[in-house]
PDB file of C-alpha atoms and ligand atoms in Angstrom:
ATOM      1  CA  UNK D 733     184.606 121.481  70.211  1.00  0.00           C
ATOM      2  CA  UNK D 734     188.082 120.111  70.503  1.00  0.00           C
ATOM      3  CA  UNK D 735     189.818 117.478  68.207  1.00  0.00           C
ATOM      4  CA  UNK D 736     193.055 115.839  68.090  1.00  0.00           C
ATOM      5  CA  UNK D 737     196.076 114.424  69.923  1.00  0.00           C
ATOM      6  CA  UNK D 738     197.049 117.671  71.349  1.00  0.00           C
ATOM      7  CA  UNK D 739     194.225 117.096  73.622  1.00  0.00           C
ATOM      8  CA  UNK D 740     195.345 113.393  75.141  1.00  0.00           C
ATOM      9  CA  UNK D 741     196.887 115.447  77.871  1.00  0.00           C
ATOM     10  CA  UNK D 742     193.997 117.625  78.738  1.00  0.00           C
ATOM     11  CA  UNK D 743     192.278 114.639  78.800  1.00  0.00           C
ATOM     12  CA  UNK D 744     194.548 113.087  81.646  1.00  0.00           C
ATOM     13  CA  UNK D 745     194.355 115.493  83.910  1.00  0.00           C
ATOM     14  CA  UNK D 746     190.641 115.783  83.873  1.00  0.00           C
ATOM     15  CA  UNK D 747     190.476 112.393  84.622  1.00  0.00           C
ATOM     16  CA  UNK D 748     192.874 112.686  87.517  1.00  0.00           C
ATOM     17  CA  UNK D 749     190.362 115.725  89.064  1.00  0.00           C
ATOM     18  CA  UNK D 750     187.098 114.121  87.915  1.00  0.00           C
ATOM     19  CA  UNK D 751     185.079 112.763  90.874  1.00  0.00           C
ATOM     20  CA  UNK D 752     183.250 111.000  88.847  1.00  0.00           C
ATOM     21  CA  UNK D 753     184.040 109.721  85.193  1.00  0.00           C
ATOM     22  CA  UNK D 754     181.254 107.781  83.499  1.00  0.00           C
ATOM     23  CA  UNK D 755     182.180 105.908  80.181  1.00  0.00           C
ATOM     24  CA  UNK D 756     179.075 105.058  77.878  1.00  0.00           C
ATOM     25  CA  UNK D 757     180.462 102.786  75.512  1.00  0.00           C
ATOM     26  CA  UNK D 758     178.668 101.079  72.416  1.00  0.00           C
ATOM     27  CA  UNK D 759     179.553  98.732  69.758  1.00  0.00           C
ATOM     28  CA  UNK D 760     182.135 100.470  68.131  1.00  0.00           C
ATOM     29  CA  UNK D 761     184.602  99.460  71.560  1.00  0.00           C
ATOM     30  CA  UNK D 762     184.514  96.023  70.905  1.00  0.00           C
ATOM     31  CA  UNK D 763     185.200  96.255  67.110  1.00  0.00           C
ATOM     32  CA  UNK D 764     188.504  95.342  67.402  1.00  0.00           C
ATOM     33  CA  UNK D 765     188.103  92.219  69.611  1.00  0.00           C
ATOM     34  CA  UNK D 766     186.641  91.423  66.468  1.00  0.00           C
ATOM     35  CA  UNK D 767     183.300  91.846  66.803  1.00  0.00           C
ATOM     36  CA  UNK D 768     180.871  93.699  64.236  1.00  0.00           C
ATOM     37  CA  UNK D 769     178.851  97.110  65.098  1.00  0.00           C
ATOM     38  CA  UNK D 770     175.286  97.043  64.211  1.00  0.00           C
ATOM     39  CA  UNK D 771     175.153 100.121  61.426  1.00  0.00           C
ATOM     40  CA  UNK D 772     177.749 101.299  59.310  1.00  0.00           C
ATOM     41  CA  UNK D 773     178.465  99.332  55.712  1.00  0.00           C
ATOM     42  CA  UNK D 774     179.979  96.104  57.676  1.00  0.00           C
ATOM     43  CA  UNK D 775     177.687  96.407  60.495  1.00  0.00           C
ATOM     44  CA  UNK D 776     175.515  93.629  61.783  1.00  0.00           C
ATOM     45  CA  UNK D 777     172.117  95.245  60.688  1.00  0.00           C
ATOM     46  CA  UNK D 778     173.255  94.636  57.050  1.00  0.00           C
ATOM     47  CA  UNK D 779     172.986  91.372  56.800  1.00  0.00           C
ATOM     48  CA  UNK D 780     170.188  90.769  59.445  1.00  0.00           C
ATOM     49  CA  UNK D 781     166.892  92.293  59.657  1.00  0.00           C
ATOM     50  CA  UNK D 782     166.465  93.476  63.223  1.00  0.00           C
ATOM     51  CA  UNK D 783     162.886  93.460  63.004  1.00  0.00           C
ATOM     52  CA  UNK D 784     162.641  89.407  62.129  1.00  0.00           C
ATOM     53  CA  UNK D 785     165.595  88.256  64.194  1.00  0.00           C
ATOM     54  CA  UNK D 786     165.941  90.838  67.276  1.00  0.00           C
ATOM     55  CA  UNK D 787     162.743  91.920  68.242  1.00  0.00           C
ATOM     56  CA  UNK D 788     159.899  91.440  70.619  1.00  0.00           C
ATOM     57  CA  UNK D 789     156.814  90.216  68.390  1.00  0.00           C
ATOM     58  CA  UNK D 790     159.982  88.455  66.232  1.00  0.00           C
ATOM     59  CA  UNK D 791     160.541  86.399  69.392  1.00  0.00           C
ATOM     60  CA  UNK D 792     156.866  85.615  70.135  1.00  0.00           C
ATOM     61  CA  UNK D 793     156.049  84.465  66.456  1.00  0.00           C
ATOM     62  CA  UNK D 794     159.213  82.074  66.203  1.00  0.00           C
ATOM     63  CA  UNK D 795     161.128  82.123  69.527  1.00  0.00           C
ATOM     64  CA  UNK D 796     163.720  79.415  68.358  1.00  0.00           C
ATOM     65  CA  UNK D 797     164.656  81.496  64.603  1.00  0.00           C
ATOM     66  CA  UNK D 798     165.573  84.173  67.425  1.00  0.00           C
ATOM     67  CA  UNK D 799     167.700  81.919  69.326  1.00  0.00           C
ATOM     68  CA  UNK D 800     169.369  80.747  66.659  1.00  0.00           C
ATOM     69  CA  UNK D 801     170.968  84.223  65.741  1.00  0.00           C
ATOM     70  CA  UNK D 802     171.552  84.901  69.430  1.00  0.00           C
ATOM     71  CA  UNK D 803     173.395  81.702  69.338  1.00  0.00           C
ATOM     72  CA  UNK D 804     175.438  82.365  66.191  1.00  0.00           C
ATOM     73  CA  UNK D 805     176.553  85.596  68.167  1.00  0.00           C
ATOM     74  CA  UNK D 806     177.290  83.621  71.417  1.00  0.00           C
ATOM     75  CA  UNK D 807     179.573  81.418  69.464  1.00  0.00           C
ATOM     76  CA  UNK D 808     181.211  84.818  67.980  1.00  0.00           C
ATOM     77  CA  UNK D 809     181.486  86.550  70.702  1.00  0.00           C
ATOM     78  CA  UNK D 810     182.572  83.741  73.030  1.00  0.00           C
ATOM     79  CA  UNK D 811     185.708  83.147  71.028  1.00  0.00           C
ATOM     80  CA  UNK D 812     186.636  87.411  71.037  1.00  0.00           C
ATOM     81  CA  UNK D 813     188.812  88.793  74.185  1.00  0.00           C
ATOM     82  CA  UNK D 814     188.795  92.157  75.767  1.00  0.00           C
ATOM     83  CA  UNK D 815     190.391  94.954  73.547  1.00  0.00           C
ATOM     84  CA  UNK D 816     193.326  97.654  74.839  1.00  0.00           C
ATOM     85  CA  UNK D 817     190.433  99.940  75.030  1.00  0.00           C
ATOM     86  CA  UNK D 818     188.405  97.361  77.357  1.00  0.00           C
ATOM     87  CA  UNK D 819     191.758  97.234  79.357  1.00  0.00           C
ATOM     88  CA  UNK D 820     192.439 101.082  79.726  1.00  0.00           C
ATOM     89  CA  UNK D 821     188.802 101.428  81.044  1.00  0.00           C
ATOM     90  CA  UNK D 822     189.593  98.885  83.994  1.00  0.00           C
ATOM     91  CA  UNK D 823     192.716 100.291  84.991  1.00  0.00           C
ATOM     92  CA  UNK D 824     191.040 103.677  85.180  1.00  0.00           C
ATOM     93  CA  UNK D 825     188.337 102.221  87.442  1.00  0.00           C
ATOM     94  CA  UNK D 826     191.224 100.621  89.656  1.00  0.00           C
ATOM     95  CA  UNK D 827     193.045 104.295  89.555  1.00  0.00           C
ATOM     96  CA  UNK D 828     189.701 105.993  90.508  1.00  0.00           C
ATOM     97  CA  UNK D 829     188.584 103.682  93.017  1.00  0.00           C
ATOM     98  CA  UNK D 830     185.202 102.888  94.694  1.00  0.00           C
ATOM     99  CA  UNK D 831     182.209 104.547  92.877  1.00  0.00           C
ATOM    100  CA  UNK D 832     184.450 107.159  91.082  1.00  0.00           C
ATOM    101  CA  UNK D 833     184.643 105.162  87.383  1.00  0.00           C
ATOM    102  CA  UNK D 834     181.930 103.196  85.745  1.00  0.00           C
ATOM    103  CA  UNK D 835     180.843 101.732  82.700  1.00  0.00           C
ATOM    104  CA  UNK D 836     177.351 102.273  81.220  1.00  0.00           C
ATOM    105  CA  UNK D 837     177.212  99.852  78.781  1.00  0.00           C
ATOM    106  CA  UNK D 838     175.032  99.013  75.418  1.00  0.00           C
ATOM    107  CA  UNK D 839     176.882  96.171  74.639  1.00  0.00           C
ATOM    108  CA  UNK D 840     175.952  92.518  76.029  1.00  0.00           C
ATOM    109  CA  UNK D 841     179.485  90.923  75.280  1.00  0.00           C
ATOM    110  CA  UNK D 842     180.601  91.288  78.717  1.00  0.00           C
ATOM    111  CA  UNK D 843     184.104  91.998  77.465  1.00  0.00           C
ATOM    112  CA  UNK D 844     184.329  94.908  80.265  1.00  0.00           C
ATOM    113  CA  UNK D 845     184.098  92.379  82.818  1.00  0.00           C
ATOM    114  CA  UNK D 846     186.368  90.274  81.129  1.00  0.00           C
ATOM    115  CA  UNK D 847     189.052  92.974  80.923  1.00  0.00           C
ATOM    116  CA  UNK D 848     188.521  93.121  84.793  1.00  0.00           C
ATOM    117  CA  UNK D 849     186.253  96.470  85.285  1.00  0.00           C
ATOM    118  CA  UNK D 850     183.812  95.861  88.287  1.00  0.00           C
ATOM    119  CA  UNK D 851     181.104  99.128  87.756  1.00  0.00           C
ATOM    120  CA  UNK D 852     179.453  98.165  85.047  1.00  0.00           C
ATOM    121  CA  UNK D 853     175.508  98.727  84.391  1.00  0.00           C
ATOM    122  CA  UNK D 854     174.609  96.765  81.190  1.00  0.00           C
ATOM    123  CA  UNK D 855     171.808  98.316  79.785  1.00  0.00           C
ATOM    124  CA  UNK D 856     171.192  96.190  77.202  1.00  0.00           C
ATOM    125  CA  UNK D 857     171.743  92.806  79.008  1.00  0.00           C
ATOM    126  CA  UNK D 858     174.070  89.952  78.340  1.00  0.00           C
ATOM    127  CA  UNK D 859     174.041  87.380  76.060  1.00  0.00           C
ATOM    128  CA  UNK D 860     175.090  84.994  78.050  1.00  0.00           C
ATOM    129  CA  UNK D 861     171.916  85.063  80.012  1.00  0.00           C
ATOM    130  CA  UNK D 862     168.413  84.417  79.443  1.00  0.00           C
ATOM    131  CA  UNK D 863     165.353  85.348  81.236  1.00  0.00           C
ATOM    132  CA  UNK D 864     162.121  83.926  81.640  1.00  0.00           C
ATOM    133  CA  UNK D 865     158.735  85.930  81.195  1.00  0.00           C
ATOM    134  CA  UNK D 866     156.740  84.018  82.529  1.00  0.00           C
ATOM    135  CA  UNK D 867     158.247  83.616  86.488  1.00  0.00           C
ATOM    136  CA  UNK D 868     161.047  85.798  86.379  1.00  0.00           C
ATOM    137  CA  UNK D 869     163.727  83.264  86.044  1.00  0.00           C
ATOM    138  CA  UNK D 870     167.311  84.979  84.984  1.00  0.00           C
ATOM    139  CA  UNK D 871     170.210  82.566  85.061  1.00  0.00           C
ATOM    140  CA  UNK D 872     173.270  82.125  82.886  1.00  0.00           C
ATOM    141  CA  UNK D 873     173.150  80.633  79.217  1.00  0.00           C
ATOM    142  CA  UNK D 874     176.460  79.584  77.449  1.00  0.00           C
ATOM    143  CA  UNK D 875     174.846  77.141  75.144  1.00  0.00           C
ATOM    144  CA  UNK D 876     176.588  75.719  71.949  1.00  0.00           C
ATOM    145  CA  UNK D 877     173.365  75.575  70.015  1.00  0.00           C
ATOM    146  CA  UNK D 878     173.274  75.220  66.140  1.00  0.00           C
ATOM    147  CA  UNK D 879     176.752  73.430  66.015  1.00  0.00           C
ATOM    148  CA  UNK D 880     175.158  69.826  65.341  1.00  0.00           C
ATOM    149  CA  UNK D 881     171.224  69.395  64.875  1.00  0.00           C
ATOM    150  CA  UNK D 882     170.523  67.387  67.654  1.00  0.00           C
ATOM    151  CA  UNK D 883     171.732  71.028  69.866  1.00  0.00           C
ATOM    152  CA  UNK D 884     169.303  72.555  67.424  1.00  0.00           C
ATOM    153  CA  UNK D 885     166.411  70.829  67.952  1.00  0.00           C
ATOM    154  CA  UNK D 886     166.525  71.753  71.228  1.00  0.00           C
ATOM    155  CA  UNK D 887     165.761  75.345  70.147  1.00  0.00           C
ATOM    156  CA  UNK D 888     164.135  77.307  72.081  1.00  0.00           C
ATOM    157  CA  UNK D 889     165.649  76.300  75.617  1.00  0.00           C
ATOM    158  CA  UNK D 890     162.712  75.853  78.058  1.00  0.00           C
ATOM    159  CA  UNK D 891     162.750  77.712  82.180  1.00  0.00           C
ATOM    160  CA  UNK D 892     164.575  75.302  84.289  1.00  0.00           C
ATOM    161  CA  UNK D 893     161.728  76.698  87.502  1.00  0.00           C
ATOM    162  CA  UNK D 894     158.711  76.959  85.155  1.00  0.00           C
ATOM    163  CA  UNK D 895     159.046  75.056  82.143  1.00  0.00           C
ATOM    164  CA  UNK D 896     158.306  78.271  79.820  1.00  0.00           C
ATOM    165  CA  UNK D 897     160.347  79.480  76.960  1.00  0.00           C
ATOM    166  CA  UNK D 898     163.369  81.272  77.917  1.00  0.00           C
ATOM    167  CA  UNK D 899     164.058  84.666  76.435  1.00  0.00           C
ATOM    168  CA  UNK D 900     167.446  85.583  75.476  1.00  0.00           C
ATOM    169  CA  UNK D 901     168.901  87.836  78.415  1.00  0.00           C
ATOM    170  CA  UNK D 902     169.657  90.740  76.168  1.00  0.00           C
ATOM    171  CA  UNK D 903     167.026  93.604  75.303  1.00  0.00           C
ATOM    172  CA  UNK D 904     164.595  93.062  72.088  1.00  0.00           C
ATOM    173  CA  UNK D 905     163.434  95.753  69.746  1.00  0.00           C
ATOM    174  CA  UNK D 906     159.736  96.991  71.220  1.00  0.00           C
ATOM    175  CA  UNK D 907     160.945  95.635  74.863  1.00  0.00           C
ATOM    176  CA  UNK D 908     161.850  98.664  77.731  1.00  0.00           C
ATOM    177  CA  UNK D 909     165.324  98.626  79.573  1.00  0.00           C
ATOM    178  CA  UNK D 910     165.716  96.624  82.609  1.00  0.00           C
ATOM    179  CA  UNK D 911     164.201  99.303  84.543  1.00  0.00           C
ATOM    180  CA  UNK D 912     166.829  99.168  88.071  1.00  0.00           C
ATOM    181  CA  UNK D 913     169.188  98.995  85.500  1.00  0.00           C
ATOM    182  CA  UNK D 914     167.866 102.272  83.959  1.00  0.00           C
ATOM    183  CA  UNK D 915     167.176 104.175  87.081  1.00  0.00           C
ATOM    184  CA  UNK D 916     170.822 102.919  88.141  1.00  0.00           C
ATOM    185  CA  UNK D 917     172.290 104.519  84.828  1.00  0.00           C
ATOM    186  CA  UNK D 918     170.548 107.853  85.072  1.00  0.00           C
ATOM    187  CA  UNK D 919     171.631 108.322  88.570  1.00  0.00           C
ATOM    188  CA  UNK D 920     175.653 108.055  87.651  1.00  0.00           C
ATOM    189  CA  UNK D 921     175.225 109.820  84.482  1.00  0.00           C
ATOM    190  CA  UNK D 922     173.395 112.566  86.358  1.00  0.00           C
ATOM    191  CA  UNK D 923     176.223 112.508  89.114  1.00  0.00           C
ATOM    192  CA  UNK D 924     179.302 112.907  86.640  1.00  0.00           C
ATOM    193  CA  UNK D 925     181.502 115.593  86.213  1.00  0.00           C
ATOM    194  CA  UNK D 926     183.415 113.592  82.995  1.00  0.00           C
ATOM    195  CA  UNK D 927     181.883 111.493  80.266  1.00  0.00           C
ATOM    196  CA  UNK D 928     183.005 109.811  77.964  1.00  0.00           C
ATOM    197  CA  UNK D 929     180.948 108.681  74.888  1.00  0.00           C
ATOM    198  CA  UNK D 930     182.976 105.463  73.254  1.00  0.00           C
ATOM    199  CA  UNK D 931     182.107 103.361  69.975  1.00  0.00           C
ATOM    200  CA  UNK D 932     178.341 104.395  69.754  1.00  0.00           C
ATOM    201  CA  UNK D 933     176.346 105.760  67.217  1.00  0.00           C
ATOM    202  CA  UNK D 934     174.069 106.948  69.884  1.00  0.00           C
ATOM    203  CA  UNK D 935     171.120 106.020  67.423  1.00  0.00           C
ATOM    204  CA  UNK D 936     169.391 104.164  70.225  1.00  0.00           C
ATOM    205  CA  UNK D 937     167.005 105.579  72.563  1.00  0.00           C
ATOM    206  CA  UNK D 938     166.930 105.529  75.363  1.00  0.00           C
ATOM    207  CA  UNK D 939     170.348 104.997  76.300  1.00  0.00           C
ATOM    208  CA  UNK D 940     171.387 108.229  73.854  1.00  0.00           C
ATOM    209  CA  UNK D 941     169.896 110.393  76.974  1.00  0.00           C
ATOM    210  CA  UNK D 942     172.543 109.748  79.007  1.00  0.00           C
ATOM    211  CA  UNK D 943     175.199 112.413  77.942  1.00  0.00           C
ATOM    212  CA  UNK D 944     171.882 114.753  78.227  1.00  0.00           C
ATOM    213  CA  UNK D 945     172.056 114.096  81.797  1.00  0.00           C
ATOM    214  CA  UNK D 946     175.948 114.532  82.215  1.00  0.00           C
ATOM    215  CA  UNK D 947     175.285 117.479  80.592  1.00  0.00           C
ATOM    216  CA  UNK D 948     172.606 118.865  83.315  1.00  0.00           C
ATOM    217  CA  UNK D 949     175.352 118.259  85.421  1.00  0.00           C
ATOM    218  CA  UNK D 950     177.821 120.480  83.357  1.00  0.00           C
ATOM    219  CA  UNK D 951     180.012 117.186  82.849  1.00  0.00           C
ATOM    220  CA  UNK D 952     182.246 117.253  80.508  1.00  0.00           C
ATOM    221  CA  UNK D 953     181.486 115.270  77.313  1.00  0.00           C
ATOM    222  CA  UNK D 954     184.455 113.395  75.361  1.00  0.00           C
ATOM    223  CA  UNK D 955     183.744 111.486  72.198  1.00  0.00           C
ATOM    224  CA  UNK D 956     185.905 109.060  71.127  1.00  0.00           C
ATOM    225  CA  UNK D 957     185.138 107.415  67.303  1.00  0.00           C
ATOM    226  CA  UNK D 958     186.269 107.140  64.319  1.00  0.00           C
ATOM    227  CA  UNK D 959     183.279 108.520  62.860  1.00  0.00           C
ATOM    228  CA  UNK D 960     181.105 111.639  63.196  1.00  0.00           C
ATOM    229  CA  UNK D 961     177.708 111.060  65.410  1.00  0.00           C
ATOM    230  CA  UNK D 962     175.260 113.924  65.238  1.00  0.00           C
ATOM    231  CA  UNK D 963     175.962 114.521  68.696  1.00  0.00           C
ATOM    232  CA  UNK D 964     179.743 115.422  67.785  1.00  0.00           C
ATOM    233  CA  UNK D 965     179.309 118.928  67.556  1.00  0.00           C
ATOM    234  CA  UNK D 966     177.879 119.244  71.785  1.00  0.00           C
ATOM    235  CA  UNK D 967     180.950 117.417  72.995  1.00  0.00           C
ATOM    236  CA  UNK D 968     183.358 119.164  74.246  1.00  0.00           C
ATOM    237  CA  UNK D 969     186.663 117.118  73.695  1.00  0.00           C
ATOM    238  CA  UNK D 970     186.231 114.486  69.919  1.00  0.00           C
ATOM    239  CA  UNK D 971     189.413 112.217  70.225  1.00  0.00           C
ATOM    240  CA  UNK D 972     188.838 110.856  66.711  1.00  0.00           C
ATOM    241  CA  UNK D 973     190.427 107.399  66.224  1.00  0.00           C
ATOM    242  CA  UNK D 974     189.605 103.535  67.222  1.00  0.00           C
ATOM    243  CA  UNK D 975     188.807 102.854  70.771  1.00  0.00           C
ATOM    244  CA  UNK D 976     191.858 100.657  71.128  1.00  0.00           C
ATOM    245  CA  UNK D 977     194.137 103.139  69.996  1.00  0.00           C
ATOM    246  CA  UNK D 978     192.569 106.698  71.826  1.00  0.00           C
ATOM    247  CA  UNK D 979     192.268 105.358  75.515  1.00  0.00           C
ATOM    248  CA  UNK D 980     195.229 103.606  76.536  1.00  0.00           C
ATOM    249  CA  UNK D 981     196.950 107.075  75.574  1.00  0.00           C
ATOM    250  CA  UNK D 982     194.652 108.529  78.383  1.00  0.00           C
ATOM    251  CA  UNK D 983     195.472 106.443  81.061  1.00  0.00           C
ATOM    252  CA  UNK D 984     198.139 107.282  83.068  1.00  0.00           C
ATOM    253  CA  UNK D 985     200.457 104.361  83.763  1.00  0.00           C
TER     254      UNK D 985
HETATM  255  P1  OAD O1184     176.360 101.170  66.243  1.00  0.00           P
HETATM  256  O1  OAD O1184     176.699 100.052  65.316  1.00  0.00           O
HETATM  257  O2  OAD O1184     175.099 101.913  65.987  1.00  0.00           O
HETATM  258  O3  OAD O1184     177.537 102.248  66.274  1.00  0.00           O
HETATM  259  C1  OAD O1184     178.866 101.850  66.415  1.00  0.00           C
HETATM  260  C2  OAD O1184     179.719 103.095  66.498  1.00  0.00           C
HETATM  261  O4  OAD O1184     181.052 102.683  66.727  1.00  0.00           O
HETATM  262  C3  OAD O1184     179.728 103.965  65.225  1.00  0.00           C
HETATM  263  O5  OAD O1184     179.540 105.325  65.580  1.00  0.00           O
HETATM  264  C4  OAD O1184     181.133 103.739  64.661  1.00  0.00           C
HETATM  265  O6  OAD O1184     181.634 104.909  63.996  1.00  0.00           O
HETATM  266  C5  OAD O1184     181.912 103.475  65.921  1.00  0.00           C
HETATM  267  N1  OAD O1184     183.142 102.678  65.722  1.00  0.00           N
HETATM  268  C6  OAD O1184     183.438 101.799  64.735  1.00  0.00           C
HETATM  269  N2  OAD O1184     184.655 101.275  64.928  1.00  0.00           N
HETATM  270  C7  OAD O1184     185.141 101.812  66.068  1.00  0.00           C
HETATM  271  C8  OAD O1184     186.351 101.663  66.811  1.00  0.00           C
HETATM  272  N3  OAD O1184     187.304 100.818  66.421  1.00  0.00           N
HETATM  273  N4  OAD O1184     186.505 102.388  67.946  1.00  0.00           N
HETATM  274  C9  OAD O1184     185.532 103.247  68.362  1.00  0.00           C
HETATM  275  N5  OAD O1184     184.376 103.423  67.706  1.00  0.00           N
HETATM  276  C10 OAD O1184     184.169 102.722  66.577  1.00  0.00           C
HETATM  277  O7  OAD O1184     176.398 100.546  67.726  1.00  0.00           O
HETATM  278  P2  OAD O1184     175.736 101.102  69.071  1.00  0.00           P
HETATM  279  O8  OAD O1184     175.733 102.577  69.090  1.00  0.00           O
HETATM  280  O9  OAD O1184     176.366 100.371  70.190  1.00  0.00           O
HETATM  281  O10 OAD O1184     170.864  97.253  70.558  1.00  0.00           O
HETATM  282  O11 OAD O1184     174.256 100.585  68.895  1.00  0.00           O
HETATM  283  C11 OAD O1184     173.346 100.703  69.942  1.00  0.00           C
HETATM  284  C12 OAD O1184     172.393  99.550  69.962  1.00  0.00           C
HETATM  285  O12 OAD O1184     171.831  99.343  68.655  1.00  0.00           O
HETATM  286  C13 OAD O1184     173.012  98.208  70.297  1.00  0.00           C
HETATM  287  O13 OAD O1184     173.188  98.006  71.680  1.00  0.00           O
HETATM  288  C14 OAD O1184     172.035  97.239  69.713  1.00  0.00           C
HETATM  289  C15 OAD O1184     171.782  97.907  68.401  1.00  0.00           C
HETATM  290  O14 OAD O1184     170.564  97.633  67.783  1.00  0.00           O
HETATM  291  C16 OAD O1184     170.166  96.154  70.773  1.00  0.00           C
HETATM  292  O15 OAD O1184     170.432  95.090  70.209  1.00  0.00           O
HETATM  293  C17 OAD O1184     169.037  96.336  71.707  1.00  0.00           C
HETATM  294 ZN1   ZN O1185     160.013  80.369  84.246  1.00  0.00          ZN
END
């Protein structure tokens, strides 16, 4: 295991021979757009109990107290831009070009698009989406719920095709991935010869596979957080430092 800026070099030029560089970002990339991780002290899950407000059989009991906290975060995170870190990660896409950079996301802020990058499997969803179980129905969502009461009596919105209760578009506790999603993220992480792991605790399963299957590939693995995950010590590279600050310095302008 490696650590430190000595390394931001090395870094560079394995990213100019890598075929294929895969970025699995979390959370932790988006912190300084200003939005909050989910563990840690000042994390999300803190204040807000998954288990009533995020998850499957939460949703089913009382759809519209679910909505109302993905709403609060749509208002958050609609008002939050893409990060230097966000930025670096497009321009290395447009560097690489075609299939040769992408972005496995667990975030559903869509501040990677935003910042311009165009490979991009969410894995968790998108909050500005909601699906319907019922018929299938996935369209876009950018309510303003919750800011007067009229808006929040309108909680939960209802499937524009089937009249059904629409489910937030992101990934609930006790619900699977979107499984082409999944079977799209394997396939690049298994094709890599670079990863980089960015802003994630990697708590979550099953998206904390993935650098297993760089790895099968002999991919290199790069960490980039502030903090220690208890995968640091099978990386190969740890750039320790905020997302915003580590990447740009491994782009190569
Ligand atoms: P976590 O909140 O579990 O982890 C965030 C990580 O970001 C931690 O390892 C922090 O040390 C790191 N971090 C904090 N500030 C950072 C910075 N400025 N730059 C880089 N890293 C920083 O978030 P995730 O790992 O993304 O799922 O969590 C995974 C999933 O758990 C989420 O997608 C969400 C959550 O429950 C669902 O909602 C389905
Ligand atoms: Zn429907």
């Amino acid at each position: 295991m490696a650590n430190g800026a000595d390394f931001f070099a090395q870094i560079r030029d394995m990213l100019a021979g890598s075929k294929r560089v895969v970025f699995l970002t979390g959370a932790g990339i988006s912190k300084e757009s200003g939005i909050p991780t989910f563990r840690g002290n000042d994390g999300l899950w803190k204040s807000y109990d998954p288990v009533k407000l995020a998850s499957l059989s939460a949703f089913l009991e009382n759809p519209s107290l679910v909505w109302e906290f993905y709403s609060y975060r749509q208002r958050l995170i609609r008002k939050c831009r893409p990060n230097p870190a966000h930025v670096a990660i497009s321009r290395i896409e447009d560097q690489k070009k075609g299939d040769g950079c992408w972005v496995l996301t667990q975030n559903v802020d869509g501040l990677h698009r935003c910042a311009g990058s165009k490979n991009i499997v969410e894995l968790h969803g998108n909050i500005f989406k909601a699906k319907c179980i019922q018929c299938g129905f996935y369209g876009d969502m950018d309510m303003d719920m919750g800011v007067d009461a009229a808006a929040a009596a309108a909680l939960p919105p209802k499937c524009p095709n089937c009249g059904s209760v629409l489910k937030p578009g992101v990934v609930l506790f006790e619900e699977a991935l979107p499984q082409k999603e999944w079977a799209k993220a394997i396939g690049i992480a298994s094709s890599c010869d670079l990863m980089l792991i960015v802003g994630t605790s990697l708590n979550v399963s099953p998206a904390n596979a993935l650098p297993f299957c760089a790895k099968d590939n002999k991919a290199v693995l790069v960490e980039v957080n502030p903090e220690e995950t208890w995968l640091s010590r099978s990386m190969d590279f740890t750039l320790k430092g905020s997302a915003a600050d580590v990447l740009p310095r491994i782009v190569t302008y």
